[in-house]
Amino acid sequence: AYAAAKILDSSIDIKKLGALSLRGRCEKIASNLYVDVGHNELGAKAVAKKFSQEEFGGKKLTLVYNSFLDKDFKAVLAALKPVIEDVLLYHYHCEGRELGGELINKALNELEISHREFESSDMNDIKEAKNGKIYLAFGSFHLAEAFLKEYYASKGL
């Protein structure tokens, strides 16, 4: 992107670029809901570091998660394990891409992370924000889009 901008305007200096606020990067959607479009171990480590900070008081997250089969989801889950209480496996369709399915369940079992399938009642719990839990929807842009579409629809938006 920088190279293209430089072609259009040679006076652009990347050193003068301030901090960027990118949608979907540990974005707070509601008091109890965050979304991160992380899909690799590095992204998971950054999220784990953020949720280890004092502002969260050591509170563990409920992870809303799924991953494409070709990703290293075991490394992602291992990186997030210190900050998650449990995992809700969120299913969505993406044309031409296969989700990790049973291999994600196997990885969660090997990592000894409590997990189950995401249910419609979970969306109600997230929407009502009364159970004291903090939720993190973490995964591909496709997961974030599908989850947020369902979340906003459940709120009538």
PDB file of C-alpha atoms in Angstrom:
ATOM      1  CA  ALA A   1       0.000   0.000   0.000  1.00  0.00           C
ATOM      2  CA  TYR A   2       2.857   2.352   0.845  1.00  0.00           C
ATOM      3  CA  ALA A   3       4.519   1.768  -2.535  1.00  0.00           C
ATOM      4  CA  ALA A   4       1.287   2.593  -4.367  1.00  0.00           C
ATOM      5  CA  ALA A   5       0.770   5.738  -2.285  1.00  0.00           C
ATOM      6  CA  LYS A   6       4.358   6.798  -2.973  1.00  0.00           C
ATOM      7  CA  ILE A   7       3.740   6.516  -6.725  1.00  0.00           C
ATOM      8  CA  LEU A   8       0.669   8.728  -6.412  1.00  0.00           C
ATOM      9  CA  ASP A   9       2.322  11.265  -4.104  1.00  0.00           C
ATOM     10  CA  SER A  10       6.111  11.247  -3.755  1.00  0.00           C
ATOM     11  CA  SER A  11       5.978  13.520  -0.681  1.00  0.00           C
ATOM     12  CA  ILE A  12       4.405  10.783   1.491  1.00  0.00           C
ATOM     13  CA  ASP A  13       6.638   9.833   4.429  1.00  0.00           C
ATOM     14  CA  ILE A  14       5.717   6.621   6.255  1.00  0.00           C
ATOM     15  CA  LYS A  15       7.655   7.813   9.316  1.00  0.00           C
ATOM     16  CA  LYS A  16       5.020  10.521   9.829  1.00  0.00           C
ATOM     17  CA  LEU A  17       2.190   8.000   9.861  1.00  0.00           C
ATOM     18  CA  GLY A  18       0.568   7.921  13.288  1.00  0.00           C
ATOM     19  CA  ALA A  19      -0.920   4.960  15.088  1.00  0.00           C
ATOM     20  CA  LEU A  20      -3.530   3.121  13.074  1.00  0.00           C
ATOM     21  CA  SER A  21      -6.853   1.997  14.437  1.00  0.00           C
ATOM     22  CA  LEU A  22      -7.908  -0.955  12.329  1.00  0.00           C
ATOM     23  CA  ARG A  23     -11.447  -2.315  12.484  1.00  0.00           C
ATOM     24  CA  GLY A  24     -11.521  -5.902  13.612  1.00  0.00           C
ATOM     25  CA  ARG A  25      -8.247  -5.747  15.511  1.00  0.00           C
ATOM     26  CA  CYS A  26      -9.324  -6.453  19.073  1.00  0.00           C
ATOM     27  CA  GLU A  27     -12.278  -4.177  18.410  1.00  0.00           C
ATOM     28  CA  LYS A  28     -14.679  -3.650  21.309  1.00  0.00           C
ATOM     29  CA  ILE A  29     -18.184  -4.179  19.927  1.00  0.00           C
ATOM     30  CA  ALA A  30     -20.064  -4.117  23.245  1.00  0.00           C
ATOM     31  CA  SER A  31     -19.207  -4.054  26.945  1.00  0.00           C
ATOM     32  CA  ASN A  32     -18.780  -7.836  26.872  1.00  0.00           C
ATOM     33  CA  LEU A  33     -17.780  -8.483  23.255  1.00  0.00           C
ATOM     34  CA  TYR A  34     -14.558  -8.088  21.282  1.00  0.00           C
ATOM     35  CA  VAL A  35     -13.796  -9.166  17.717  1.00  0.00           C
ATOM     36  CA  ASP A  36     -10.356  -9.872  16.299  1.00  0.00           C
ATOM     37  CA  VAL A  37      -9.628 -11.007  12.763  1.00  0.00           C
ATOM     38  CA  GLY A  38      -6.525 -12.834  13.884  1.00  0.00           C
ATOM     39  CA  HIS A  39      -5.945 -16.114  12.131  1.00  0.00           C
ATOM     40  CA  ASN A  40      -2.410 -17.058  13.097  1.00  0.00           C
ATOM     41  CA  GLU A  41      -0.233 -17.637  16.141  1.00  0.00           C
ATOM     42  CA  LEU A  42       1.281 -14.145  16.057  1.00  0.00           C
ATOM     43  CA  GLY A  43      -2.173 -12.535  16.134  1.00  0.00           C
ATOM     44  CA  ALA A  44      -3.237 -14.876  18.930  1.00  0.00           C
ATOM     45  CA  LYS A  45      -0.177 -13.959  21.011  1.00  0.00           C
ATOM     46  CA  ALA A  46      -0.941 -10.240  20.589  1.00  0.00           C
ATOM     47  CA  VAL A  47      -4.526 -10.800  21.732  1.00  0.00           C
ATOM     48  CA  ALA A  48      -3.402 -12.922  24.686  1.00  0.00           C
ATOM     49  CA  LYS A  49      -1.024 -10.141  25.716  1.00  0.00           C
ATOM     50  CA  LYS A  50      -3.808  -7.539  25.550  1.00  0.00           C
ATOM     51  CA  PHE A  51      -6.226  -9.612  27.619  1.00  0.00           C
ATOM     52  CA  SER A  52      -3.503 -10.347  30.182  1.00  0.00           C
ATOM     53  CA  GLN A  53      -3.328  -6.648  31.031  1.00  0.00           C
ATOM     54  CA  GLU A  54      -4.462  -5.211  34.330  1.00  0.00           C
ATOM     55  CA  GLU A  55      -7.611  -3.631  32.874  1.00  0.00           C
ATOM     56  CA  PHE A  56      -9.129  -7.115  32.540  1.00  0.00           C
ATOM     57  CA  GLY A  57      -8.225  -8.122  36.093  1.00  0.00           C
ATOM     58  CA  GLY A  58      -7.227 -11.653  35.162  1.00  0.00           C
ATOM     59  CA  LYS A  59     -10.738 -12.404  33.892  1.00  0.00           C
ATOM     60  CA  LYS A  60     -10.748 -15.215  31.357  1.00  0.00           C
ATOM     61  CA  LEU A  61     -12.564 -15.017  28.036  1.00  0.00           C
ATOM     62  CA  THR A  62     -15.094 -17.185  26.295  1.00  0.00           C
ATOM     63  CA  LEU A  63     -13.631 -17.645  22.833  1.00  0.00           C
ATOM     64  CA  VAL A  64     -16.003 -17.782  19.860  1.00  0.00           C
ATOM     65  CA  TYR A  65     -13.828 -19.543  17.324  1.00  0.00           C
ATOM     66  CA  ASN A  66     -13.388 -21.499  14.158  1.00  0.00           C
ATOM     67  CA  SER A  67     -10.615 -21.784  11.629  1.00  0.00           C
ATOM     68  CA  PHE A  68      -9.968 -22.878   8.103  1.00  0.00           C
ATOM     69  CA  LEU A  69      -8.435 -26.323   7.775  1.00  0.00           C
ATOM     70  CA  ASP A  70      -5.198 -24.965   6.279  1.00  0.00           C
ATOM     71  CA  LYS A  71      -4.373 -22.811   9.334  1.00  0.00           C
ATOM     72  CA  ASP A  72      -2.310 -23.844  12.365  1.00  0.00           C
ATOM     73  CA  PHE A  73      -5.261 -23.676  14.747  1.00  0.00           C
ATOM     74  CA  LYS A  74      -3.521 -25.724  17.435  1.00  0.00           C
ATOM     75  CA  ALA A  75      -0.780 -23.060  17.722  1.00  0.00           C
ATOM     76  CA  VAL A  76      -3.443 -20.322  17.784  1.00  0.00           C
ATOM     77  CA  LEU A  77      -5.392 -22.074  20.536  1.00  0.00           C
ATOM     78  CA  ALA A  78      -2.224 -22.792  22.532  1.00  0.00           C
ATOM     79  CA  ALA A  79      -1.309 -19.092  22.386  1.00  0.00           C
ATOM     80  CA  LEU A  80      -4.790 -18.085  23.571  1.00  0.00           C
ATOM     81  CA  LYS A  81      -5.101 -20.784  26.252  1.00  0.00           C
ATOM     82  CA  PRO A  82      -3.764 -18.620  29.121  1.00  0.00           C
ATOM     83  CA  VAL A  83      -6.595 -16.098  28.672  1.00  0.00           C
ATOM     84  CA  ILE A  84      -9.544 -18.315  27.742  1.00  0.00           C
ATOM     85  CA  GLU A  85     -11.994 -20.126  29.973  1.00  0.00           C
ATOM     86  CA  ASP A  86     -13.744 -22.051  27.233  1.00  0.00           C
ATOM     87  CA  VAL A  87     -14.391 -22.149  23.488  1.00  0.00           C
ATOM     88  CA  LEU A  88     -17.652 -21.947  21.566  1.00  0.00           C
ATOM     89  CA  LEU A  89     -17.173 -23.386  18.070  1.00  0.00           C
ATOM     90  CA  TYR A  90     -18.936 -21.055  15.659  1.00  0.00           C
ATOM     91  CA  HIS A  91     -19.918 -22.535  12.303  1.00  0.00           C
ATOM     92  CA  TYR A  92     -20.247 -20.507   9.131  1.00  0.00           C
ATOM     93  CA  HIS A  93     -20.060 -21.173   5.414  1.00  0.00           C
ATOM     94  CA  CYS A  94     -17.285 -19.941   3.175  1.00  0.00           C
ATOM     95  CA  GLU A  95     -17.428 -20.982  -0.461  1.00  0.00           C
ATOM     96  CA  GLY A  96     -14.342 -22.963  -1.452  1.00  0.00           C
ATOM     97  CA  ARG A  97     -12.796 -23.112   2.053  1.00  0.00           C
ATOM     98  CA  GLU A  98     -13.100 -25.982   4.499  1.00  0.00           C
ATOM     99  CA  LEU A  99     -13.260 -25.410   8.252  1.00  0.00           C
ATOM    100  CA  GLY A 100     -11.072 -27.389  10.637  1.00  0.00           C
ATOM    101  CA  GLY A 101     -14.012 -29.399  11.971  1.00  0.00           C
ATOM    102  CA  GLU A 102     -13.100 -32.464  13.979  1.00  0.00           C
ATOM    103  CA  LEU A 103      -9.392 -31.571  13.920  1.00  0.00           C
ATOM    104  CA  ILE A 104     -10.158 -28.414  15.924  1.00  0.00           C
ATOM    105  CA  ASN A 105     -12.054 -30.539  18.459  1.00  0.00           C
ATOM    106  CA  LYS A 106      -9.038 -32.850  18.641  1.00  0.00           C
ATOM    107  CA  ALA A 107      -6.659 -29.903  19.192  1.00  0.00           C
ATOM    108  CA  LEU A 108      -8.916 -28.498  21.925  1.00  0.00           C
ATOM    109  CA  ASN A 109      -9.018 -31.894  23.638  1.00  0.00           C
ATOM    110  CA  GLU A 110      -5.222 -32.249  23.427  1.00  0.00           C
ATOM    111  CA  LEU A 111      -4.810 -28.755  24.903  1.00  0.00           C
ATOM    112  CA  GLU A 112      -7.380 -29.600  27.589  1.00  0.00           C
ATOM    113  CA  ILE A 113      -9.558 -26.596  26.731  1.00  0.00           C
ATOM    114  CA  SER A 114     -13.267 -26.874  27.509  1.00  0.00           C
ATOM    115  CA  HIS A 115     -15.372 -26.473  24.369  1.00  0.00           C
ATOM    116  CA  ARG A 116     -18.747 -27.039  22.755  1.00  0.00           C
ATOM    117  CA  GLU A 117     -20.742 -25.959  19.714  1.00  0.00           C
ATOM    118  CA  PHE A 118     -22.047 -22.378  19.567  1.00  0.00           C
ATOM    119  CA  GLU A 119     -25.835 -22.320  20.029  1.00  0.00           C
ATOM    120  CA  SER A 120     -28.478 -19.641  19.442  1.00  0.00           C
ATOM    121  CA  SER A 121     -28.833 -19.250  23.224  1.00  0.00           C
ATOM    122  CA  ASP A 122     -25.165 -18.190  23.295  1.00  0.00           C
ATOM    123  CA  MET A 123     -25.969 -15.245  21.028  1.00  0.00           C
ATOM    124  CA  ASN A 124     -28.748 -14.272  23.445  1.00  0.00           C
ATOM    125  CA  ASP A 125     -26.285 -14.411  26.354  1.00  0.00           C
ATOM    126  CA  ILE A 126     -23.823 -12.240  24.440  1.00  0.00           C
ATOM    127  CA  LYS A 127     -26.519  -9.771  23.409  1.00  0.00           C
ATOM    128  CA  GLU A 128     -27.990  -9.461  26.923  1.00  0.00           C
ATOM    129  CA  ALA A 129     -24.550  -9.109  28.588  1.00  0.00           C
ATOM    130  CA  LYS A 130     -25.905 -10.258  31.956  1.00  0.00           C
ATOM    131  CA  ASN A 131     -23.785 -13.324  32.723  1.00  0.00           C
ATOM    132  CA  GLY A 132     -20.574 -11.411  33.501  1.00  0.00           C
ATOM    133  CA  LYS A 133     -18.601 -13.133  30.745  1.00  0.00           C
ATOM    134  CA  ILE A 134     -16.336 -11.444  28.223  1.00  0.00           C
ATOM    135  CA  TYR A 135     -16.533 -12.910  24.725  1.00  0.00           C
ATOM    136  CA  LEU A 136     -13.905 -12.767  22.007  1.00  0.00           C
ATOM    137  CA  ALA A 137     -14.864 -13.722  18.454  1.00  0.00           C
ATOM    138  CA  PHE A 138     -11.498 -14.608  16.931  1.00  0.00           C
ATOM    139  CA  GLY A 139     -10.777 -15.893  13.451  1.00  0.00           C
ATOM    140  CA  SER A 140     -10.810 -15.034   9.787  1.00  0.00           C
ATOM    141  CA  PHE A 141     -12.512 -12.050   8.193  1.00  0.00           C
ATOM    142  CA  HIS A 142     -15.198 -14.545   7.146  1.00  0.00           C
ATOM    143  CA  LEU A 143     -15.824 -15.598  10.756  1.00  0.00           C
ATOM    144  CA  ALA A 144     -15.919 -11.988  11.941  1.00  0.00           C
ATOM    145  CA  GLU A 145     -18.329 -11.006   9.178  1.00  0.00           C
ATOM    146  CA  ALA A 146     -20.677 -13.972   9.738  1.00  0.00           C
ATOM    147  CA  PHE A 147     -20.622 -13.563  13.513  1.00  0.00           C
ATOM    148  CA  LEU A 148     -21.196  -9.799  13.456  1.00  0.00           C
ATOM    149  CA  LYS A 149     -23.988 -10.166  10.901  1.00  0.00           C
ATOM    150  CA  GLU A 150     -25.737 -12.627  13.236  1.00  0.00           C
ATOM    151  CA  TYR A 151     -25.014 -10.483  16.305  1.00  0.00           C
ATOM    152  CA  TYR A 152     -26.429  -7.295  14.772  1.00  0.00           C
ATOM    153  CA  ALA A 153     -29.439  -9.169  13.349  1.00  0.00           C
ATOM    154  CA  SER A 154     -30.173 -10.522  16.844  1.00  0.00           C
ATOM    155  CA  LYS A 155     -30.275  -6.910  18.039  1.00  0.00           C
ATOM    156  CA  GLY A 156     -32.620  -5.936  15.212  1.00  0.00           C
ATOM    157  CA  LEU A 157     -29.981  -3.840  13.457  1.00  0.00           C
TER     158      LEU A 157
END
